[in-house]
Amino acid sequence: MERFRILIRQVITERRARRVAEANGAEDRKPQSDEARSAFAPPPGMEPEPPEEDQPTSEFALPPGTGPVPPEPEGSAFRPPATYSAAHSPPAYTPGQGFPVARMTESPWQDRMRTMLRMPVDVRPVPELVQKPSETGPAVGRVLDLTLRIGELLLAGGEGSEDVEAAMFAVSRSYGLDRCEPTVTFTMLSITHQPSVVGDPVSANRTVRRRGTDYTRLAAVYRLVDDISAHEYDISLEEAYRRLAEIRRNRHPYPTWVLTAAAGVLAGAASVLVGGGVVVFFAAALGAVLGDRMAWVFAGRGLPEFYQFVVAAMPPAAFGVALKLAEIEDIKASAVITGGLFALLPGRALVAAVQDGLTGFYITASARLLEVMYLFIGIIMGVLVVLYLGLQLGASPKPEEVLQITQRPLIQIAASMVLVFTFAILLQQERSTVWIVTLNGAVAWVTFGALHYAGGIPPVPSTAVAAGLVGLFGQLFSRYRFASALPYVTAAIGPLLPGSATYYGLLLIAEDRLNEGLGSLVNAAAIALAIAIGVNLGSETSRLFMRIPGAASAAKRRAAKRTRGY
């Protein structure tokens, strides 16, 4: 059979040579010699059989439908190397056992990307292309730019550094850029792509100039990343840019007057939570509304956020001092100031800072903790100025009554739910998530009350356990809806914030009891850290219930490195 195939090829070659000679008008045709003729040549008039389908081909032949890649213009910064192919990119290193293949539809993209980011580069799973690029390869420059813009919106919205890197990693891999290394700091985003071992790396970066709280926009960005990472959707670069532009142009879901009213109701609910009544509720609400409006005026003038917090802390403290000077019976004036502090304490930034520190982003964690410290000092300065003036006017506050909170379980549970509800509005959350986070906050307060008031457990461990449940349920809710965990967590920790301990410490400092005051502030900081650590621990615990493909191969090595510090 093989010999017959060779014969057929020789006949076809000879006929092609004759046709070429006739086309060129060859005049002198010499008859072929007997040595040139094959003994197995078919007689004239008989056509050879066509070659079979399974005939061997050259291993260097191009597959059907492919052609040479047109070269990029000289001087292009994003020109891929000659060996680059979007579908078959050359690996930098292949271990002996090969790469585990990660199926893109088996678990949420957050867990897949986070797991691969924690792995060494040489053992990361081989990805499956989701958004198929053109035959000439992905547009490297545009993919990197889109990745940075998505990461910018997430970082500006308060997302943790590891989650921002996971989103950037998911976008770049979905568009065919496999060997990418995103890097996130407090104000800088960068990403580096190296197409092959011999190819020149391409780097791009972007600076985050402004940060704001808008969880509706954050949820929209997460939906975009989820669609890009899914096989069911074909999201081209143009479509992704269009959706990103719509997200940027989208207006906030709540008008300004709703946000101001929410700040007032939050402060009033917090004052009821620590023992206030109806008069205290309205006094705290009015003080918070006035402080919020003054902070908006300062923000419009371009003053830094530090001075905005100083100004916002003054009206609630002034209303509390005024009630103390009025000496109205059965009025807990300290609850007014405590409620105002609940509306100002930077719990969101503190949780993000501790989360970055626990996940290994120490530079970003240090910067965020420094930001929290500045904001906290601004609150202290605003309250201390008013308290000092009140003492000069003859107000005689009783620091001990601050920590004497009357136990009213049903009223406190209702107040905690109102506090979380208004906090979610201030964070610009979607209306569909407000009720879920409200229930999560109620669970947190019930857990804290059962442990601290009924069980007699100190406030720090009680707060840590309650915050752990917040992180656990928030992470499970976010995975169920393929969204960020922040909208389900941040507002729910509102009732746990150390407003009473903070005001107690400030009041002692104002009375020149510096050591006791600093001790109370340290206790407030310990409660705040317990909240942040508990939320992070709950989030990590939730991953025990989730199967992450591709993580088992490097789990032992990763745990050893992260535990022993090398």
JSON list of N, CA and C in Angstrom, two decimals, residues 525-550:
[
{"chain": "A", "resi": 525, "resn": "ALA", "atom": "N", "xyz": [-9.74, 50.95, 70.22]},
{"chain": "A", "resi": 525, "resn": "ALA", "atom": "CA", "xyz": [-8.95, 50.45, 69.10]},
{"chain": "A", "resi": 525, "resn": "ALA", "atom": "C", "xyz": [-8.94, 48.92, 69.07]},
{"chain": "A", "resi": 526, "resn": "ALA", "atom": "N", "xyz": [-8.89, 48.29, 70.27]},
{"chain": "A", "resi": 526, "resn": "ALA", "atom": "CA", "xyz": [-8.92, 46.83, 70.32]},
{"chain": "A", "resi": 526, "resn": "ALA", "atom": "C", "xyz": [-10.25, 46.29, 69.79]},
{"chain": "A", "resi": 527, "resn": "ILE", "atom": "N", "xyz": [-11.35, 46.96, 70.13]},
{"chain": "A", "resi": 527, "resn": "ILE", "atom": "CA", "xyz": [-12.66, 46.54, 69.62]},
{"chain": "A", "resi": 527, "resn": "ILE", "atom": "C", "xyz": [-12.71, 46.70, 68.11]},
{"chain": "A", "resi": 528, "resn": "ALA", "atom": "N", "xyz": [-12.17, 47.81, 67.61]},
{"chain": "A", "resi": 528, "resn": "ALA", "atom": "CA", "xyz": [-12.16, 48.03, 66.16]},
{"chain": "A", "resi": 528, "resn": "ALA", "atom": "C", "xyz": [-11.35, 46.95, 65.45]},
{"chain": "A", "resi": 529, "resn": "LEU", "atom": "N", "xyz": [-10.19, 46.61, 65.99]},
{"chain": "A", "resi": 529, "resn": "LEU", "atom": "CA", "xyz": [-9.37, 45.55, 65.39]},
{"chain": "A", "resi": 529, "resn": "LEU", "atom": "C", "xyz": [-10.09, 44.20, 65.48]},
{"chain": "A", "resi": 530, "resn": "ALA", "atom": "N", "xyz": [-10.80, 43.95, 66.58]},
{"chain": "A", "resi": 530, "resn": "ALA", "atom": "CA", "xyz": [-11.56, 42.71, 66.70]},
{"chain": "A", "resi": 530, "resn": "ALA", "atom": "C", "xyz": [-12.63, 42.63, 65.61]},
{"chain": "A", "resi": 531, "resn": "ILE", "atom": "N", "xyz": [-13.25, 43.77, 65.30]},
{"chain": "A", "resi": 531, "resn": "ILE", "atom": "CA", "xyz": [-14.25, 43.79, 64.21]},
{"chain": "A", "resi": 531, "resn": "ILE", "atom": "C", "xyz": [-13.59, 43.41, 62.89]},
{"chain": "A", "resi": 532, "resn": "ALA", "atom": "N", "xyz": [-12.46, 44.06, 62.60]},
{"chain": "A", "resi": 532, "resn": "ALA", "atom": "CA", "xyz": [-11.81, 43.83, 61.31]},
{"chain": "A", "resi": 532, "resn": "ALA", "atom": "C", "xyz": [-11.30, 42.40, 61.19]},
{"chain": "A", "resi": 533, "resn": "ILE", "atom": "N", "xyz": [-10.65, 41.91, 62.25]},
{"chain": "A", "resi": 533, "resn": "ILE", "atom": "CA", "xyz": [-10.11, 40.54, 62.20]},
{"chain": "A", "resi": 533, "resn": "ILE", "atom": "C", "xyz": [-11.24, 39.52, 62.14]},
{"chain": "A", "resi": 534, "resn": "GLY", "atom": "N", "xyz": [-12.32, 39.77, 62.90]},
{"chain": "A", "resi": 534, "resn": "GLY", "atom": "CA", "xyz": [-13.44, 38.85, 62.86]},
{"chain": "A", "resi": 534, "resn": "GLY", "atom": "C", "xyz": [-14.08, 38.77, 61.49]},
{"chain": "A", "resi": 535, "resn": "VAL", "atom": "N", "xyz": [-14.25, 39.92, 60.84]},
{"chain": "A", "resi": 535, "resn": "VAL", "atom": "CA", "xyz": [-14.83, 39.93, 59.49]},
{"chain": "A", "resi": 535, "resn": "VAL", "atom": "C", "xyz": [-13.94, 39.14, 58.53]},
{"chain": "A", "resi": 536, "resn": "ASN", "atom": "N", "xyz": [-12.62, 39.38, 58.60]},
{"chain": "A", "resi": 536, "resn": "ASN", "atom": "CA", "xyz": [-11.72, 38.66, 57.70]},
{"chain": "A", "resi": 536, "resn": "ASN", "atom": "C", "xyz": [-11.71, 37.16, 57.99]},
{"chain": "A", "resi": 537, "resn": "LEU", "atom": "N", "xyz": [-11.72, 36.80, 59.27]},
{"chain": "A", "resi": 537, "resn": "LEU", "atom": "CA", "xyz": [-11.72, 35.38, 59.62]},
{"chain": "A", "resi": 537, "resn": "LEU", "atom": "C", "xyz": [-13.00, 34.70, 59.16]},
{"chain": "A", "resi": 538, "resn": "GLY", "atom": "N", "xyz": [-14.13, 35.39, 59.30]},
{"chain": "A", "resi": 538, "resn": "GLY", "atom": "CA", "xyz": [-15.37, 34.83, 58.80]},
{"chain": "A", "resi": 538, "resn": "GLY", "atom": "C", "xyz": [-15.36, 34.64, 57.29]},
{"chain": "A", "resi": 539, "resn": "SER", "atom": "N", "xyz": [-14.76, 35.60, 56.57]},
{"chain": "A", "resi": 539, "resn": "SER", "atom": "CA", "xyz": [-14.66, 35.47, 55.12]},
{"chain": "A", "resi": 539, "resn": "SER", "atom": "C", "xyz": [-13.79, 34.30, 54.73]},
{"chain": "A", "resi": 540, "resn": "GLU", "atom": "N", "xyz": [-12.66, 34.12, 55.43]},
{"chain": "A", "resi": 540, "resn": "GLU", "atom": "CA", "xyz": [-11.79, 32.99, 55.12]},
{"chain": "A", "resi": 540, "resn": "GLU", "atom": "C", "xyz": [-12.45, 31.67, 55.49]},
{"chain": "A", "resi": 541, "resn": "THR", "atom": "N", "xyz": [-13.21, 31.66, 56.58]},
{"chain": "A", "resi": 541, "resn": "THR", "atom": "CA", "xyz": [-13.89, 30.44, 56.99]},
{"chain": "A", "resi": 541, "resn": "THR", "atom": "C", "xyz": [-14.93, 30.00, 55.96]},
{"chain": "A", "resi": 542, "resn": "SER", "atom": "N", "xyz": [-15.56, 30.97, 55.30]},
{"chain": "A", "resi": 542, "resn": "SER", "atom": "CA", "xyz": [-16.58, 30.63, 54.31]},
{"chain": "A", "resi": 542, "resn": "SER", "atom": "C", "xyz": [-16.00, 29.82, 53.16]},
{"chain": "A", "resi": 543, "resn": "ARG", "atom": "N", "xyz": [-14.72, 29.99, 52.89]},
{"chain": "A", "resi": 543, "resn": "ARG", "atom": "CA", "xyz": [-14.11, 29.25, 51.77]},
{"chain": "A", "resi": 543, "resn": "ARG", "atom": "C", "xyz": [-13.91, 27.78, 52.10]},
{"chain": "A", "resi": 544, "resn": "LEU", "atom": "N", "xyz": [-14.05, 27.41, 53.37]},
{"chain": "A", "resi": 544, "resn": "LEU", "atom": "CA", "xyz": [-14.00, 25.99, 53.70]},
{"chain": "A", "resi": 544, "resn": "LEU", "atom": "C", "xyz": [-15.19, 25.23, 53.12]},
{"chain": "A", "resi": 545, "resn": "PHE", "atom": "N", "xyz": [-16.28, 25.95, 52.84]},
{"chain": "A", "resi": 545, "resn": "PHE", "atom": "CA", "xyz": [-17.48, 25.31, 52.30]},
{"chain": "A", "resi": 545, "resn": "PHE", "atom": "C", "xyz": [-17.49, 25.33, 50.78]},
{"chain": "A", "resi": 546, "resn": "MET", "atom": "N", "xyz": [-16.46, 25.87, 50.16]},
{"chain": "A", "resi": 546, "resn": "MET", "atom": "CA", "xyz": [-16.45, 26.01, 48.71]},
{"chain": "A", "resi": 546, "resn": "MET", "atom": "C", "xyz": [-15.32, 25.19, 48.12]},
{"chain": "A", "resi": 547, "resn": "ARG", "atom": "N", "xyz": [-15.60, 24.55, 47.03]},
{"chain": "A", "resi": 547, "resn": "ARG", "atom": "CA", "xyz": [-14.59, 23.78, 46.32]},
{"chain": "A", "resi": 547, "resn": "ARG", "atom": "C", "xyz": [-13.96, 24.67, 45.26]},
{"chain": "A", "resi": 548, "resn": "ILE", "atom": "N", "xyz": [-12.64, 24.81, 45.35]},
{"chain": "A", "resi": 548, "resn": "ILE", "atom": "CA", "xyz": [-11.91, 25.67, 44.41]},
{"chain": "A", "resi": 548, "resn": "ILE", "atom": "C", "xyz": [-11.04, 24.78, 43.54]},
{"chain": "A", "resi": 549, "resn": "PRO", "atom": "N", "xyz": [-11.36, 24.59, 42.26]},
{"chain": "A", "resi": 549, "resn": "PRO", "atom": "CA", "xyz": [-10.58, 23.71, 41.41]},
{"chain": "A", "resi": 549, "resn": "PRO", "atom": "C", "xyz": [-9.18, 24.27, 41.19]},
{"chain": "A", "resi": 550, "resn": "GLY", "atom": "N", "xyz": [-8.21, 23.35, 41.14]},
{"chain": "A", "resi": 550, "resn": "GLY", "atom": "CA", "xyz": [-6.84, 23.75, 40.89]},
{"chain": "A", "resi": 550, "resn": "GLY", "atom": "C", "xyz": [-6.08, 24.16, 42.12]}
]
